[in-house]
XYZ file of C-alpha atoms in Angstrom:
369
model
C -31.163 -1.436 38.582
C -28.963 -4.513 38.902
C -26.611 -5.326 36.048
C -27.627 -8.301 33.870
C -26.103 -11.614 34.883
C -23.223 -12.886 32.749
C -25.303 -15.879 31.635
C -28.089 -13.549 30.438
C -25.637 -11.413 28.464
C -24.212 -14.550 26.889
C -27.710 -15.706 25.945
C -28.627 -12.293 24.493
C -25.546 -12.395 22.270
C -26.238 -15.956 21.108
C -29.889 -15.160 20.326
C -28.854 -12.059 18.367
C -26.351 -14.050 16.305
C -28.935 -16.777 15.624
C -31.296 -14.184 14.154
C -28.494 -12.361 12.332
C -27.390 -15.409 10.322
C -24.279 -17.572 10.003
C -22.090 -14.861 8.458
C -22.826 -12.254 11.127
C -20.086 -11.173 13.473
C -19.672 -9.132 16.613
C -16.309 -7.873 17.856
C -15.349 -8.255 21.492
C -15.297 -5.258 23.816
C -11.728 -3.873 24.060
C -10.830 -5.560 20.751
C -8.396 -3.772 18.445
C -10.187 -3.252 15.148
C -10.299 -1.251 11.957
C -13.321 0.875 11.122
C -13.894 1.090 7.357
C -15.948 4.209 6.436
C -16.672 2.916 2.935
C -18.032 -0.304 4.380
C -20.289 1.728 6.649
C -21.408 3.727 3.628
C -22.364 0.550 1.775
C -25.310 0.182 4.166
C -26.664 3.561 3.036
C -28.248 2.301 -0.162
C -30.108 4.880 -2.166
C -27.809 7.791 -1.343
C -27.216 10.063 -4.341
C -24.389 10.373 -5.098
C -23.350 7.066 -3.501
C -21.794 7.911 -0.148
C -18.868 5.511 -0.494
C -17.595 7.576 -3.438
C -17.392 10.649 -1.193
C -15.435 9.004 1.617
C -11.725 8.372 1.736
C -10.761 4.698 1.434
C -9.450 4.661 4.984
C -9.060 2.052 7.664
C -9.237 3.751 11.034
C -7.508 2.125 14.020
C -9.996 1.835 16.868
C -10.747 0.048 20.117
C -14.242 -1.317 20.732
C -15.610 0.406 23.843
C -19.143 -1.015 24.003
C -21.728 -3.017 22.061
C -25.502 -2.754 22.427
C -27.750 -5.308 20.709
C -31.168 -4.305 19.382
C -34.010 -5.415 17.102
C -36.231 -3.369 14.808
C -39.649 -2.899 16.449
C -41.834 -4.476 13.757
C -39.724 -6.976 11.836
C -37.367 -8.037 14.659
C -34.381 -7.456 12.349
C -31.240 -7.434 14.530
C -28.813 -4.539 14.585
C -25.967 -3.476 16.853
C -24.722 -0.128 18.130
C -20.932 -0.318 18.351
C -19.026 2.473 20.096
C -15.444 2.939 18.923
C -12.543 5.020 20.218
C -9.855 5.925 17.656
C -6.332 4.787 18.532
C -3.096 6.675 17.851
C -1.226 5.577 14.760
C 1.922 4.737 16.751
C 0.296 2.929 19.664
C 1.995 -0.051 21.273
C -0.130 -3.010 20.182
C -0.014 -5.681 22.878
C -1.059 -9.278 22.199
C -4.801 -9.740 22.569
C -5.947 -11.448 25.741
C -7.908 -14.577 24.899
C -10.951 -14.720 27.140
C -12.626 -18.097 27.567
C -16.373 -17.590 27.736
C -18.719 -20.224 29.068
C -20.886 -21.704 26.330
C -24.621 -21.151 26.671
C -26.992 -24.119 26.589
C -29.125 -22.333 24.009
C -30.208 -24.376 20.982
C -32.245 -23.273 18.012
C -33.974 -24.641 14.937
C -34.562 -22.703 11.726
C -37.750 -22.941 9.663
C -37.477 -21.258 6.244
C -40.549 -19.606 4.765
C -41.258 -19.681 1.039
C -42.787 -17.098 -1.252
C -45.844 -19.335 -1.575
C -46.361 -19.806 2.168
C -49.936 -19.226 3.329
C -49.796 -17.340 6.614
C -53.308 -18.510 7.461
C -52.356 -22.190 7.201
C -50.558 -24.233 9.879
C -46.781 -24.355 9.541
C -44.930 -27.666 9.540
C -42.325 -27.756 12.298
C -41.392 -31.459 12.416
C -37.622 -30.879 12.611
C -38.105 -28.390 15.464
C -40.524 -30.668 17.308
C -38.117 -33.591 17.160
C -35.101 -31.570 18.293
C -36.001 -28.837 20.779
C -39.759 -28.784 21.485
C -41.125 -30.459 24.632
C -42.358 -33.996 24.050
C -46.123 -34.281 23.644
C -47.850 -35.611 26.786
C -48.564 -39.370 26.695
C -51.762 -40.141 24.803
C -52.187 -36.569 23.521
C -51.710 -35.228 20.009
C -51.424 -31.513 20.838
C -50.166 -29.098 23.468
C -49.776 -25.368 23.999
C -46.340 -23.930 23.295
C -45.537 -20.712 25.152
C -43.015 -18.371 23.560
C -41.853 -14.770 23.607
C -40.421 -12.750 20.741
C -37.101 -10.911 21.000
C -38.927 -7.947 22.561
C -40.324 -10.287 25.252
C -43.891 -10.051 23.938
C -45.700 -13.334 24.737
C -47.263 -15.653 22.164
C -49.054 -18.970 22.570
C -49.173 -21.549 19.779
C -50.878 -24.912 19.592
C -48.433 -27.690 18.677
C -50.329 -30.497 16.948
C -49.219 -33.937 15.740
C -51.400 -35.459 13.021
C -50.790 -37.777 10.059
C -47.141 -38.102 11.031
C -46.484 -34.338 10.929
C -45.901 -31.764 13.644
C -47.545 -28.395 13.009
C -48.230 -25.074 14.692
C -51.891 -24.235 14.308
C -53.644 -21.784 16.646
C -51.633 -18.585 17.110
C -49.459 -18.876 14.010
C -51.563 -16.660 11.719
C -51.682 -13.890 14.313
C -47.923 -14.033 14.816
C -47.262 -13.808 11.049
C -49.494 -10.762 10.808
C -47.637 -9.011 13.614
C -44.247 -9.699 12.007
C -45.371 -8.793 8.460
C -44.254 -12.046 6.874
C -47.124 -11.557 4.423
C -45.446 -8.426 2.984
C -42.016 -9.755 1.989
C -41.120 -13.439 2.325
C -37.977 -13.762 0.198
C -35.537 -15.917 2.200
C -37.242 -15.141 5.504
C -37.006 -17.707 8.276
C -38.423 -18.241 11.741
C -35.928 -19.076 14.494
C -37.261 -21.260 17.314
C -34.905 -20.881 20.283
C -34.828 -22.939 23.455
C -32.780 -20.872 25.930
C -31.898 -23.715 28.302
C -32.318 -27.470 28.220
C -34.727 -27.633 31.162
C -36.726 -24.546 30.194
C -40.185 -25.030 28.662
C -40.650 -21.469 27.381
C -39.189 -20.513 24.018
C -37.916 -17.454 22.198
C -39.156 -17.003 18.643
C -37.060 -14.779 16.386
C -36.847 -13.794 12.732
C -34.005 -14.170 10.277
C -34.893 -11.760 7.513
C -33.790 -11.944 3.919
C -31.113 -9.455 2.845
C -32.046 -5.874 2.100
C -33.445 -2.783 3.825
C -35.696 -3.306 6.824
C -39.459 -3.071 6.346
C -39.512 -0.828 9.414
C -37.986 2.015 7.407
C -39.755 1.393 4.099
C -42.444 3.978 4.843
C -39.833 6.744 4.930
C -37.268 5.464 2.456
C -35.860 8.855 1.433
C -35.755 10.320 4.935
C -34.021 7.311 6.421
C -31.463 7.095 3.624
C -30.587 10.735 4.273
C -30.376 10.102 8.019
C -28.208 6.999 7.583
C -25.988 8.841 5.107
C -25.475 11.708 7.534
C -24.697 9.270 10.370
C -22.090 7.422 8.308
C -20.464 10.665 7.190
C -20.422 11.940 10.787
C -18.838 8.703 12.015
C -16.123 8.919 9.374
C -15.399 12.526 10.347
C -15.256 11.637 14.048
C -12.867 8.766 13.369
C -10.592 11.014 11.344
C -10.683 13.596 14.136
C -9.790 11.082 16.865
C -13.169 11.416 18.592
C -15.171 8.492 19.973
C -18.222 7.638 17.884
C -21.014 5.075 17.563
C -21.957 3.166 14.421
C -25.005 1.030 13.654
C -24.350 -2.357 12.056
C -27.128 -4.238 10.247
C -25.806 -7.787 9.661
C -28.381 -8.528 6.939
C -27.544 -5.431 4.878
C -23.828 -5.559 4.176
C -20.328 -6.735 4.965
C -19.212 -6.015 8.551
C -17.199 -2.803 8.534
C -15.672 -3.215 12.027
C -12.978 -5.845 11.509
C -10.292 -7.354 13.792
C -7.094 -5.525 12.977
C -4.749 -8.474 12.511
C -7.229 -10.239 10.246
C -7.516 -7.220 7.961
C -3.745 -6.620 7.927
C -3.038 -10.230 6.956
C -5.566 -10.160 4.116
C -4.429 -6.821 2.719
C -0.737 -7.767 2.895
C -1.185 -10.821 0.674
C -0.187 -10.480 -2.993
C -3.524 -11.228 -4.640
C -3.481 -11.820 -8.394
C -6.120 -12.079 -11.111
C -6.863 -15.716 -11.901
C -6.260 -17.079 -8.402
C -8.735 -19.713 -7.215
C -10.235 -18.717 -3.875
C -12.897 -19.952 -1.514
C -15.065 -18.525 1.256
C -16.044 -20.731 4.181
C -19.717 -21.014 5.094
C -19.706 -21.207 8.907
C -22.011 -23.331 11.040
C -23.347 -22.032 14.339
C -22.878 -24.792 16.950
C -26.116 -23.665 18.611
C -28.142 -24.695 15.555
C -29.398 -28.271 15.935
C -28.419 -30.742 13.155
C -32.094 -31.444 12.387
C -32.407 -27.822 11.261
C -29.917 -28.447 8.441
C -31.045 -31.878 7.196
C -32.436 -30.482 3.929
C -29.975 -27.614 3.727
C -28.124 -27.443 0.406
C -25.648 -24.813 1.567
C -22.097 -25.933 0.683
C -19.107 -25.979 3.005
C -17.385 -23.359 0.823
C -18.203 -20.969 -1.983
C -15.560 -21.319 -4.723
C -14.541 -18.635 -7.188
C -11.834 -17.011 -9.313
C -10.405 -13.513 -8.808
C -11.239 -11.373 -11.845
C -10.014 -8.002 -10.580
C -7.725 -6.658 -7.839
C -8.535 -3.094 -6.814
C -6.085 -0.642 -5.288
C -8.257 -0.254 -2.200
C -8.539 -1.237 1.430
C -12.279 -1.903 1.265
C -13.599 -4.527 -1.176
C -10.223 -5.081 -2.775
C -11.219 -8.163 -4.778
C -13.721 -8.949 -7.494
C -14.584 -12.664 -7.555
C -16.572 -14.691 -10.086
C -18.291 -17.348 -7.998
C -18.946 -20.845 -9.290
C -22.623 -21.873 -9.532
C -24.057 -23.052 -6.232
C -27.261 -24.656 -4.955
C -27.872 -21.480 -2.936
C -27.362 -17.795 -3.825
C -23.673 -16.941 -3.870
C -22.164 -13.932 -2.063
C -21.737 -10.603 -3.780
C -18.807 -10.642 -6.193
C -17.067 -7.682 -4.537
C -15.339 -8.990 -1.418
C -12.679 -8.008 1.074
C -9.205 -9.488 1.029
C -9.632 -11.042 4.488
C -12.843 -12.861 3.572
C -11.351 -15.421 1.200
C -8.437 -17.852 1.180
C -6.587 -19.590 -1.602
C -8.200 -22.776 -2.824
C -5.204 -25.047 -2.300
C -7.108 -28.313 -2.537
C -10.664 -29.545 -3.010
C -12.657 -30.102 0.149
C -14.369 -33.375 0.959
C -18.073 -33.358 0.014
C -18.942 -34.170 3.632
C -21.603 -31.955 5.165
C -19.711 -31.919 8.457
C -18.093 -28.572 9.038
C -15.775 -27.175 11.647
C -17.667 -25.201 14.249
C -16.651 -21.921 15.754
C -16.595 -21.185 19.492
C -20.009 -20.755 21.062
C -19.667 -16.993 21.132
C -17.223 -16.076 18.342
C -15.658 -12.648 18.338
C -14.290 -12.868 14.806
C -16.405 -15.244 12.724
C -16.422 -14.863 8.918
C -18.443 -11.908 7.720
C -21.687 -11.619 5.832
C -22.506 -10.914 2.200
C -23.336 -7.391 1.089
C -26.342 -8.408 -1.015
C -27.020 -12.081 -0.492
C -26.799 -13.414 2.996
C -27.905 -16.911 3.929
């Protein structure tokens, strides 16, 4: 079987990040990172006793050997399998080679679902229609829209324009039933992705609200035990200098595979109780501006340090100021915040990261946009 083309790999990564959310991150292959066992344990919610209390507060030096991107079979929740090789403590750390990757033409538009959404009713998609959908044929008020989900299963929707609104009608109810949006809707969103500018077919993904995947809800206890055993085994392998693979769910916790220099810089800083800090809310340059017109997400979350722990993982406790959207969890890592030296302009324009970032800011443990 031929290896995937570089452009396809780039697209796969961009699609995965679009579904994972703005705080998600993926390290680069061959990157020098730390693996934090307690951070891995944080994804094993429900373990008794809590797994993170049983693991040493270590930061294991590793090199990223491979990354495989996946989606849960029913809910399309993204996750990644990251293979790590422990590094010797006294290794010669050479400067990282900056690789310039070609930006993909992919663009996407987000459509949030509400708890009161009726899956049987048409969904309004005006912002998507105006930004990335094909223009309706002259003199017609509807057209078929062909799409595939992240597993490449085909769907056909009818895109209708009536009374000044663009809607998806035929096909939408069936799609919602397949993806179980009618079970849990809290902060769920549909991601409409146009892979290339001249391509008529679309990818339709899901950005799930934070929390455990519905795919494992039917066997909650068994899967918690399995995840707990996997995290404990990974920590043991790292301590024993053996290569190991971890599973990262970007919607379930802070990333626990972190660029080494970033973590070192954050942990070396002399954090003090009472310091004003802020956390940047990143913007994915692939997301079209029309997708964020009614978005109330701020440029930064602002807060005050209330506690400094003697720990590598989740060193800081922060009291966040009220925000128009749910704030991150109050327990954060030292490399995730910066001092609030001056107030930011209220402008909604934000600096964008490279098209395929290898070290974007990380996600919240409990509340992820």
